Every structure is written in C-alpha cells, then in structure tokens.
Amino acid sequence: AGGSWLDMDMICFGRLVITNKNGGRDCRFTNDQKRTFMVQRALAASPLMLGGVLYSMDDFSMSLFTDPDILKCDQNGVVGKLAHREGKVDVWKTPERGSVKSGWIGIFNRDAKTKVTVERSIKELGLNADQNYALKDIFAKKALPISAKHNFEIPPAGVVFLRYEQTSK
C-alpha cells in the first residue's frame, strides 16, 4: 500500500542475548552477510530497527548503520523490485523517488558457500539498454566505467551495492 513501510524485522547485530547465565551471545553474521542484510532492508525501504545492544556493536556493523548511501536508499521510501534472476544471483533495483534516471541496485549471491563472478548487462541490471549510466560501487567506493556490460565478483551470501545515474547518450 502506498505510504506504508515494509517491516523486515529487527537487525540483529551486536550483543543479542544478555540474560542467560553464559553472558549471552553475539551476532554470528559474517561481514558479507551483514552487508547483505542491510542492503536488503535499504532496497525494501524497511525500518532500520536495531535488535542488539547498541553499545556492543562492532565498528563494521555501526558503519553499515551510518552509511550515507544505505540510509539515503532506505529513507527514499521506494520499495525495490526484482530486476533479474539467474541461478543463485538476484538483481534488485530501487529507483530514487521522483526519478527514472537514478537509484540503487543490489546484486545478491544467494549461495552461502561459493563466491561467484557474473557478467550483467545494463538491461539485466534493470536499466534502459538505450541509455548510458554512471555506476558507483558503494562498498568498494569506486566508479565503474560506462559500459553495456559489467563483471561483478560477489562473496558467498554477499552483495554488490550500486548507485546508478543516467548520463546523456
């Protein structure tokens, strides 16, 4: 429904159980799984609710919670859609509110054990193949060359998070 937010549940980073006799337990996600978790929620415009103890969160997890691109994508308030699925690799795209020329893309490796290298065309990224796009790999902090196809290496249970902006052709 318009004007509503998906609730993908709490984000379980940091100290999770603090009441048992063993002193509790910490989140067991790898850093790649944490990235995937946060990008899924950002692309879905889901509330970012912390379920762990805030002061126990490691610096990497906190950096995801405060990442300007994750926050901007999430607060954009537009729910993304599946743009392409091939094997165990999904591409999700969320346009920037009020624009058909910019937004975010998540390329997810649903295989929890194997790193994958994939080639994806502009169309497979959910973009208009007749246009040029400037792509920025958010986590690698680098611009990708303008090209009709791109190669991506994605860790097990990992994600590549992109910002896209249409340029003139």
mmCIF file with all atom_site columns, C-alpha atoms in Angstrom:
data_model
loop_
_atom_site.group_PDB
_atom_site.id
_atom_site.type_symbol
_atom_site.label_atom_id
_atom_site.label_alt_id
_atom_site.label_comp_id
_atom_site.label_asym_id
_atom_site.label_entity_id
_atom_site.label_seq_id
_atom_site.pdbx_PDB_ins_code
_atom_site.Cartn_x
_atom_site.Cartn_y
_atom_site.Cartn_z
_atom_site.occupancy
_atom_site.B_iso_or_equiv
_atom_site.pdbx_formal_charge
_atom_site.auth_seq_id
_atom_site.auth_comp_id
_atom_site.auth_asym_id
_atom_site.auth_atom_id
_atom_site.pdbx_PDB_model_num
ATOM 1   C CA . ALA A 1 1   ? 0.000  0.000   0.000   1.00 0.00 ? 1   ALA A CA 1
ATOM 2   C CA . GLY A 1 2   ? 1.205  3.498   -0.725  1.00 0.00 ? 2   GLY A CA 1
ATOM 3   C CA . GLY A 1 3   ? 2.615  5.414   2.208   1.00 0.00 ? 3   GLY A CA 1
ATOM 4   C CA . SER A 1 4   ? 3.459  2.288   4.193   1.00 0.00 ? 4   SER A CA 1
ATOM 5   C CA . TRP A 1 5   ? 6.783  0.709   5.082   1.00 0.00 ? 5   TRP A CA 1
ATOM 6   C CA . LEU A 1 6   ? 7.737  -2.953  4.931   1.00 0.00 ? 6   LEU A CA 1
ATOM 7   C CA . ASP A 1 7   ? 8.880  -4.326  8.270   1.00 0.00 ? 7   ASP A CA 1
ATOM 8   C CA . MET A 1 8   ? 11.600 -6.893  7.656   1.00 0.00 ? 8   MET A CA 1
ATOM 9   C CA . ASP A 1 9   ? 12.121 -7.253  11.420  1.00 0.00 ? 9   ASP A CA 1
ATOM 10  C CA . MET A 1 10  ? 14.924 -6.184  13.694  1.00 0.00 ? 10  MET A CA 1
ATOM 11  C CA . ILE A 1 11  ? 18.565 -6.071  12.675  1.00 0.00 ? 11  ILE A CA 1
ATOM 12  C CA . CYS A 1 12  ? 20.367 -8.488  14.937  1.00 0.00 ? 12  CYS A CA 1
ATOM 13  C CA . PHE A 1 13  ? 23.874 -7.017  15.141  1.00 0.00 ? 13  PHE A CA 1
ATOM 14  C CA . GLY A 1 14  ? 25.913 -6.739  18.333  1.00 0.00 ? 14  GLY A CA 1
ATOM 15  C CA . ARG A 1 15  ? 25.098 -8.497  21.610  1.00 0.00 ? 15  ARG A CA 1
ATOM 16  C CA . LEU A 1 16  ? 21.824 -10.377 21.192  1.00 0.00 ? 16  LEU A CA 1
ATOM 17  C CA . VAL A 1 17  ? 21.120 -12.256 24.404  1.00 0.00 ? 17  VAL A CA 1
ATOM 18  C CA . ILE A 1 18  ? 22.254 -10.728 27.650  1.00 0.00 ? 18  ILE A CA 1
ATOM 19  C CA . THR A 1 19  ? 20.111 -12.522 30.214  1.00 0.00 ? 19  THR A CA 1
ATOM 20  C CA . ASN A 1 20  ? 21.335 -16.122 30.188  1.00 0.00 ? 20  ASN A CA 1
ATOM 21  C CA . LYS A 1 21  ? 23.882 -17.499 32.648  1.00 0.00 ? 21  LYS A CA 1
ATOM 22  C CA . ASN A 1 22  ? 26.604 -17.728 29.992  1.00 0.00 ? 22  ASN A CA 1
ATOM 23  C CA . GLY A 1 23  ? 26.592 -13.976 29.454  1.00 0.00 ? 23  GLY A CA 1
ATOM 24  C CA . GLY A 1 24  ? 24.679 -14.078 26.200  1.00 0.00 ? 24  GLY A CA 1
ATOM 25  C CA . ARG A 1 25  ? 25.806 -14.339 22.620  1.00 0.00 ? 25  ARG A CA 1
ATOM 26  C CA . ASP A 1 26  ? 26.828 -12.065 19.801  1.00 0.00 ? 26  ASP A CA 1
ATOM 27  C CA . CYS A 1 27  ? 25.584 -11.847 16.242  1.00 0.00 ? 27  CYS A CA 1
ATOM 28  C CA . ARG A 1 28  ? 27.152 -14.620 14.168  1.00 0.00 ? 28  ARG A CA 1
ATOM 29  C CA . PHE A 1 29  ? 26.812 -12.993 10.743  1.00 0.00 ? 29  PHE A CA 1
ATOM 30  C CA . THR A 1 30  ? 29.903 -12.529 8.623   1.00 0.00 ? 30  THR A CA 1
ATOM 31  C CA . ASN A 1 31  ? 30.612 -9.003  7.380   1.00 0.00 ? 31  ASN A CA 1
ATOM 32  C CA . ASP A 1 32  ? 29.312 -10.003 3.937   1.00 0.00 ? 32  ASP A CA 1
ATOM 33  C CA . GLN A 1 33  ? 26.081 -11.293 5.474   1.00 0.00 ? 33  GLN A CA 1
ATOM 34  C CA . LYS A 1 34  ? 25.733 -8.026  7.418   1.00 0.00 ? 34  LYS A CA 1
ATOM 35  C CA . ARG A 1 35  ? 26.119 -6.044  4.195   1.00 0.00 ? 35  ARG A CA 1
ATOM 36  C CA . THR A 1 36  ? 23.501 -8.233  2.510   1.00 0.00 ? 36  THR A CA 1
ATOM 37  C CA . PHE A 1 37  ? 21.140 -7.830  5.459   1.00 0.00 ? 37  PHE A CA 1
ATOM 38  C CA . MET A 1 38  ? 21.404 -4.036  5.415   1.00 0.00 ? 38  MET A CA 1
ATOM 39  C CA . VAL A 1 39  ? 21.177 -3.650  1.616   1.00 0.00 ? 39  VAL A CA 1
ATOM 40  C CA . GLN A 1 40  ? 18.068 -5.867  1.502   1.00 0.00 ? 40  GLN A CA 1
ATOM 41  C CA . ARG A 1 41  ? 16.377 -3.615  4.013   1.00 0.00 ? 41  ARG A CA 1
ATOM 42  C CA . ALA A 1 42  ? 17.506 -0.418  2.322   1.00 0.00 ? 42  ALA A CA 1
ATOM 43  C CA . LEU A 1 43  ? 16.232 -1.561  -1.093  1.00 0.00 ? 43  LEU A CA 1
ATOM 44  C CA . ALA A 1 44  ? 12.930 -2.578  0.522   1.00 0.00 ? 44  ALA A CA 1
ATOM 45  C CA . ALA A 1 45  ? 12.559 0.753   2.372   1.00 0.00 ? 45  ALA A CA 1
ATOM 46  C CA . SER A 1 46  ? 12.173 -1.205  5.602   1.00 0.00 ? 46  SER A CA 1
ATOM 47  C CA . PRO A 1 47  ? 12.586 0.456   9.006   1.00 0.00 ? 47  PRO A CA 1
ATOM 48  C CA . LEU A 1 48  ? 16.121 0.041   10.344  1.00 0.00 ? 48  LEU A CA 1
ATOM 49  C CA . MET A 1 49  ? 15.494 -1.178  13.892  1.00 0.00 ? 49  MET A CA 1
ATOM 50  C CA . LEU A 1 50  ? 18.426 -2.458  15.894  1.00 0.00 ? 50  LEU A CA 1
ATOM 51  C CA . GLY A 1 51  ? 17.718 -5.657  17.826  1.00 0.00 ? 51  GLY A CA 1
ATOM 52  C CA . GLY A 1 52  ? 21.098 -5.978  19.528  1.00 0.00 ? 52  GLY A CA 1
ATOM 53  C CA . VAL A 1 53  ? 22.658 -3.926  22.299  1.00 0.00 ? 53  VAL A CA 1
ATOM 54  C CA . LEU A 1 54  ? 23.830 -0.685  20.667  1.00 0.00 ? 54  LEU A CA 1
ATOM 55  C CA . TYR A 1 55  ? 26.998 -0.167  22.698  1.00 0.00 ? 55  TYR A CA 1
ATOM 56  C CA . SER A 1 56  ? 28.145 -3.730  21.928  1.00 0.00 ? 56  SER A CA 1
ATOM 57  C CA . MET A 1 57  ? 28.057 -3.280  18.160  1.00 0.00 ? 57  MET A CA 1
ATOM 58  C CA . ASP A 1 58  ? 31.397 -3.574  16.376  1.00 0.00 ? 58  ASP A CA 1
ATOM 59  C CA . ASP A 1 59  ? 32.730 -0.716  14.231  1.00 0.00 ? 59  ASP A CA 1
ATOM 60  C CA . PHE A 1 60  ? 31.953 -2.508  10.949  1.00 0.00 ? 60  PHE A CA 1
ATOM 61  C CA . SER A 1 61  ? 28.293 -3.009  11.889  1.00 0.00 ? 61  SER A CA 1
ATOM 62  C CA . MET A 1 62  ? 27.996 0.591   13.057  1.00 0.00 ? 62  MET A CA 1
ATOM 63  C CA . SER A 1 63  ? 29.497 1.757   9.766   1.00 0.00 ? 63  SER A CA 1
ATOM 64  C CA . LEU A 1 64  ? 26.648 -0.001  7.936   1.00 0.00 ? 64  LEU A CA 1
ATOM 65  C CA . PHE A 1 65  ? 24.035 1.630   10.173  1.00 0.00 ? 65  PHE A CA 1
ATOM 66  C CA . THR A 1 66  ? 25.503 5.046   9.475   1.00 0.00 ? 66  THR A CA 1
ATOM 67  C CA . ASP A 1 67  ? 26.424 4.572   5.799   1.00 0.00 ? 67  ASP A CA 1
ATOM 68  C CA . PRO A 1 68  ? 25.015 7.597   3.906   1.00 0.00 ? 68  PRO A CA 1
ATOM 69  C CA . ASP A 1 69  ? 24.125 5.525   0.818   1.00 0.00 ? 69  ASP A CA 1
ATOM 70  C CA . ILE A 1 70  ? 22.304 2.829   2.807   1.00 0.00 ? 70  ILE A CA 1
ATOM 71  C CA . LEU A 1 71  ? 20.402 5.494   4.735   1.00 0.00 ? 71  LEU A CA 1
ATOM 72  C CA . LYS A 1 72  ? 19.534 7.520   1.632   1.00 0.00 ? 72  LYS A CA 1
ATOM 73  C CA . CYS A 1 73  ? 18.298 4.416   -0.211  1.00 0.00 ? 73  CYS A CA 1
ATOM 74  C CA . ASP A 1 74  ? 16.255 3.278   2.803   1.00 0.00 ? 74  ASP A CA 1
ATOM 75  C CA . GLN A 1 75  ? 14.784 6.714   3.553   1.00 0.00 ? 75  GLN A CA 1
ATOM 76  C CA . ASN A 1 76  ? 13.967 7.125   -0.141  1.00 0.00 ? 76  ASN A CA 1
ATOM 77  C CA . GLY A 1 77  ? 10.818 5.171   0.752   1.00 0.00 ? 77  GLY A CA 1
ATOM 78  C CA . VAL A 1 78  ? 10.510 3.321   -2.579  1.00 0.00 ? 78  VAL A CA 1
ATOM 79  C CA . VAL A 1 79  ? 10.256 -0.469  -2.408  1.00 0.00 ? 79  VAL A CA 1
ATOM 80  C CA . GLY A 1 80  ? 12.612 -2.135  -4.875  1.00 0.00 ? 80  GLY A CA 1
ATOM 81  C CA . LYS A 1 81  ? 11.733 -4.889  -7.293  1.00 0.00 ? 81  LYS A CA 1
ATOM 82  C CA . LEU A 1 82  ? 13.465 -7.962  -8.644  1.00 0.00 ? 82  LEU A CA 1
ATOM 83  C CA . ALA A 1 83  ? 15.008 -6.933  -11.974 1.00 0.00 ? 83  ALA A CA 1
ATOM 84  C CA . HIS A 1 84  ? 16.791 -10.157 -12.935 1.00 0.00 ? 84  HIS A CA 1
ATOM 85  C CA . ARG A 1 85  ? 17.368 -13.646 -11.559 1.00 0.00 ? 85  ARG A CA 1
ATOM 86  C CA . GLU A 1 86  ? 19.833 -16.127 -12.944 1.00 0.00 ? 86  GLU A CA 1
ATOM 87  C CA . GLY A 1 87  ? 20.956 -19.145 -10.960 1.00 0.00 ? 87  GLY A CA 1
ATOM 88  C CA . LYS A 1 88  ? 21.620 -18.025 -7.413  1.00 0.00 ? 88  LYS A CA 1
ATOM 89  C CA . VAL A 1 89  ? 22.251 -14.380 -8.312  1.00 0.00 ? 89  VAL A CA 1
ATOM 90  C CA . ASP A 1 90  ? 19.453 -11.834 -7.946  1.00 0.00 ? 90  ASP A CA 1
ATOM 91  C CA . VAL A 1 91  ? 19.448 -8.204  -9.069  1.00 0.00 ? 91  VAL A CA 1
ATOM 92  C CA . TRP A 1 92  ? 17.133 -5.828  -7.210  1.00 0.00 ? 92  TRP A CA 1
ATOM 93  C CA . LYS A 1 93  ? 16.589 -2.225  -8.271  1.00 0.00 ? 93  LYS A CA 1
ATOM 94  C CA . THR A 1 94  ? 15.110 0.703   -6.359  1.00 0.00 ? 94  THR A CA 1
ATOM 95  C CA . PRO A 1 95  ? 14.601 3.968   -8.251  1.00 0.00 ? 95  PRO A CA 1
ATOM 96  C CA . GLU A 1 96  ? 15.096 7.249   -6.491  1.00 0.00 ? 96  GLU A CA 1
ATOM 97  C CA . ARG A 1 97  ? 11.739 8.772   -5.589  1.00 0.00 ? 97  ARG A CA 1
ATOM 98  C CA . GLY A 1 98  ? 10.506 11.030  -8.409  1.00 0.00 ? 98  GLY A CA 1
ATOM 99  C CA . SER A 1 99  ? 13.252 9.976   -10.841 1.00 0.00 ? 99  SER A CA 1
ATOM 100 C CA . VAL A 1 100 ? 13.615 7.401   -13.587 1.00 0.00 ? 100 VAL A CA 1
ATOM 101 C CA . LYS A 1 101 ? 17.271 8.329   -14.026 1.00 0.00 ? 101 LYS A CA 1
ATOM 102 C CA . SER A 1 102 ? 18.824 7.423   -10.664 1.00 0.00 ? 102 SER A CA 1
ATOM 103 C CA . GLY A 1 103 ? 18.601 4.963   -7.816  1.00 0.00 ? 103 GLY A CA 1
ATOM 104 C CA . TRP A 1 104 ? 20.230 1.887   -6.314  1.00 0.00 ? 104 TRP A CA 1
ATOM 105 C CA . ILE A 1 105 ? 20.893 -1.702  -7.347  1.00 0.00 ? 105 ILE A CA 1
ATOM 106 C CA . GLY A 1 106 ? 21.752 -4.715  -5.208  1.00 0.00 ? 106 GLY A CA 1
ATOM 107 C CA . ILE A 1 107 ? 23.307 -7.792  -6.811  1.00 0.00 ? 107 ILE A CA 1
ATOM 108 C CA . PHE A 1 108 ? 22.924 -10.667 -4.349  1.00 0.00 ? 108 PHE A CA 1
ATOM 109 C CA . ASN A 1 109 ? 24.723 -14.004 -4.258  1.00 0.00 ? 109 ASN A CA 1
ATOM 110 C CA . ARG A 1 110 ? 22.227 -16.401 -2.672  1.00 0.00 ? 110 ARG A CA 1
ATOM 111 C CA . ASP A 1 111 ? 24.863 -19.143 -2.448  1.00 0.00 ? 111 ASP A CA 1
ATOM 112 C CA . ALA A 1 112 ? 26.163 -19.145 1.123   1.00 0.00 ? 112 ALA A CA 1
ATOM 113 C CA . LYS A 1 113 ? 29.253 -21.222 0.309   1.00 0.00 ? 113 LYS A CA 1
ATOM 114 C CA . THR A 1 114 ? 30.621 -20.137 -3.052  1.00 0.00 ? 114 THR A CA 1
ATOM 115 C CA . LYS A 1 115 ? 31.932 -16.839 -4.396  1.00 0.00 ? 115 LYS A CA 1
ATOM 116 C CA . VAL A 1 116 ? 30.578 -16.029 -7.859  1.00 0.00 ? 116 VAL A CA 1
ATOM 117 C CA . THR A 1 117 ? 31.770 -13.881 -10.719 1.00 0.00 ? 117 THR A CA 1
ATOM 118 C CA . VAL A 1 118 ? 28.969 -12.774 -13.021 1.00 0.00 ? 118 VAL A CA 1
ATOM 119 C CA . GLU A 1 119 ? 28.578 -10.557 -16.045 1.00 0.00 ? 119 GLU A CA 1
ATOM 120 C CA . ARG A 1 120 ? 25.449 -8.433  -16.143 1.00 0.00 ? 120 ARG A CA 1
ATOM 121 C CA . SER A 1 121 ? 24.242 -6.192  -18.924 1.00 0.00 ? 121 SER A CA 1
ATOM 122 C CA . ILE A 1 122 ? 22.666 -2.805  -18.321 1.00 0.00 ? 122 ILE A CA 1
ATOM 123 C CA . LYS A 1 123 ? 19.278 -4.416  -19.117 1.00 0.00 ? 123 LYS A CA 1
ATOM 124 C CA . GLU A 1 124 ? 19.918 -7.238  -16.606 1.00 0.00 ? 124 GLU A CA 1
ATOM 125 C CA . LEU A 1 125 ? 20.632 -4.542  -14.014 1.00 0.00 ? 125 LEU A CA 1
ATOM 126 C CA . GLY A 1 126 ? 17.069 -3.320  -14.619 1.00 0.00 ? 126 GLY A CA 1
ATOM 127 C CA . LEU A 1 127 ? 18.165 -0.258  -16.582 1.00 0.00 ? 127 LEU A CA 1
ATOM 128 C CA . ASN A 1 128 ? 17.308 1.043   -20.049 1.00 0.00 ? 128 ASN A CA 1
ATOM 129 C CA . ALA A 1 129 ? 19.745 -0.522  -22.532 1.00 0.00 ? 129 ALA A CA 1
ATOM 130 C CA . ASP A 1 130 ? 19.415 2.556   -24.795 1.00 0.00 ? 130 ASP A CA 1
ATOM 131 C CA . GLN A 1 131 ? 20.929 4.854   -22.169 1.00 0.00 ? 131 GLN A CA 1
ATOM 132 C CA . ASN A 1 132 ? 24.328 5.315   -20.528 1.00 0.00 ? 132 ASN A CA 1
ATOM 133 C CA . TYR A 1 133 ? 24.662 5.066   -16.765 1.00 0.00 ? 133 TYR A CA 1
ATOM 134 C CA . ALA A 1 134 ? 27.300 6.118   -14.309 1.00 0.00 ? 134 ALA A CA 1
ATOM 135 C CA . LEU A 1 135 ? 27.592 3.307   -11.771 1.00 0.00 ? 135 LEU A CA 1
ATOM 136 C CA . LYS A 1 136 ? 29.302 3.566   -8.402  1.00 0.00 ? 136 LYS A CA 1
ATOM 137 C CA . ASP A 1 137 ? 30.181 0.503   -6.350  1.00 0.00 ? 137 ASP A CA 1
ATOM 138 C CA . ILE A 1 138 ? 29.224 1.834   -2.923  1.00 0.00 ? 138 ILE A CA 1
ATOM 139 C CA . PHE A 1 139 ? 31.215 -0.592  -0.757  1.00 0.00 ? 139 PHE A CA 1
ATOM 140 C CA . ALA A 1 140 ? 34.317 -0.583  -2.992  1.00 0.00 ? 140 ALA A CA 1
ATOM 141 C CA . LYS A 1 141 ? 33.991 3.227   -3.195  1.00 0.00 ? 141 LYS A CA 1
ATOM 142 C CA . LYS A 1 142 ? 34.780 3.297   -6.900  1.00 0.00 ? 142 LYS A CA 1
ATOM 143 C CA . ALA A 1 143 ? 33.138 4.411   -10.116 1.00 0.00 ? 143 ALA A CA 1
ATOM 144 C CA . LEU A 1 144 ? 32.667 1.766   -12.774 1.00 0.00 ? 144 LEU A CA 1
ATOM 145 C CA . PRO A 1 145 ? 33.419 2.546   -16.423 1.00 0.00 ? 145 PRO A CA 1
ATOM 146 C CA . ILE A 1 146 ? 30.410 3.366   -18.603 1.00 0.00 ? 146 ILE A CA 1
ATOM 147 C CA . SER A 1 147 ? 29.782 0.111   -20.427 1.00 0.00 ? 147 SER A CA 1
ATOM 148 C CA . ALA A 1 148 ? 26.972 -2.075  -21.776 1.00 0.00 ? 148 ALA A CA 1
ATOM 149 C CA . LYS A 1 149 ? 28.146 -4.963  -19.533 1.00 0.00 ? 149 LYS A CA 1
ATOM 150 C CA . HIS A 1 150 ? 29.913 -5.263  -16.200 1.00 0.00 ? 150 HIS A CA 1
ATOM 151 C CA . ASN A 1 151 ? 31.586 -8.080  -14.297 1.00 0.00 ? 151 ASN A CA 1
ATOM 152 C CA . PHE A 1 152 ? 30.943 -8.445  -10.591 1.00 0.00 ? 152 PHE A CA 1
ATOM 153 C CA . GLU A 1 153 ? 32.639 -10.660 -8.035  1.00 0.00 ? 153 GLU A CA 1
ATOM 154 C CA . ILE A 1 154 ? 30.270 -11.432 -5.177  1.00 0.00 ? 154 ILE A CA 1
ATOM 155 C CA . PRO A 1 155 ? 31.316 -13.248 -1.996  1.00 0.00 ? 155 PRO A CA 1
ATOM 156 C CA . PRO A 1 156 ? 29.239 -16.115 -0.564  1.00 0.00 ? 156 PRO A CA 1
ATOM 157 C CA . ALA A 1 157 ? 25.959 -14.704 0.825   1.00 0.00 ? 157 ALA A CA 1
ATOM 158 C CA . GLY A 1 158 ? 27.296 -11.311 -0.272  1.00 0.00 ? 158 GLY A CA 1
ATOM 159 C CA . VAL A 1 159 ? 26.114 -8.308  -2.217  1.00 0.00 ? 159 VAL A CA 1
ATOM 160 C CA . VAL A 1 160 ? 27.371 -5.658  -4.597  1.00 0.00 ? 160 VAL A CA 1
ATOM 161 C CA . PHE A 1 161 ? 25.577 -2.383  -3.849  1.00 0.00 ? 161 PHE A CA 1
ATOM 162 C CA . LEU A 1 162 ? 25.475 0.149   -6.695  1.00 0.00 ? 162 LEU A CA 1
ATOM 163 C CA . ARG A 1 163 ? 24.299 3.710   -7.141  1.00 0.00 ? 163 ARG A CA 1
ATOM 164 C CA . TYR A 1 164 ? 23.181 4.448   -10.715 1.00 0.00 ? 164 TYR A CA 1
ATOM 165 C CA . GLU A 1 165 ? 22.662 7.752   -12.518 1.00 0.00 ? 165 GLU A CA 1
ATOM 166 C CA . GLN A 1 166 ? 21.679 8.074   -16.136 1.00 0.00 ? 166 GLN A CA 1
ATOM 167 C CA . THR A 1 167 ? 24.037 10.179  -18.212 1.00 0.00 ? 167 THR A CA 1
ATOM 168 C CA . SER A 1 168 ? 23.363 11.632  -21.643 1.00 0.00 ? 168 SER A CA 1
ATOM 169 C CA . LYS A 1 169 ? 23.947 9.292   -24.564 1.00 0.00 ? 169 LYS A CA 1
#
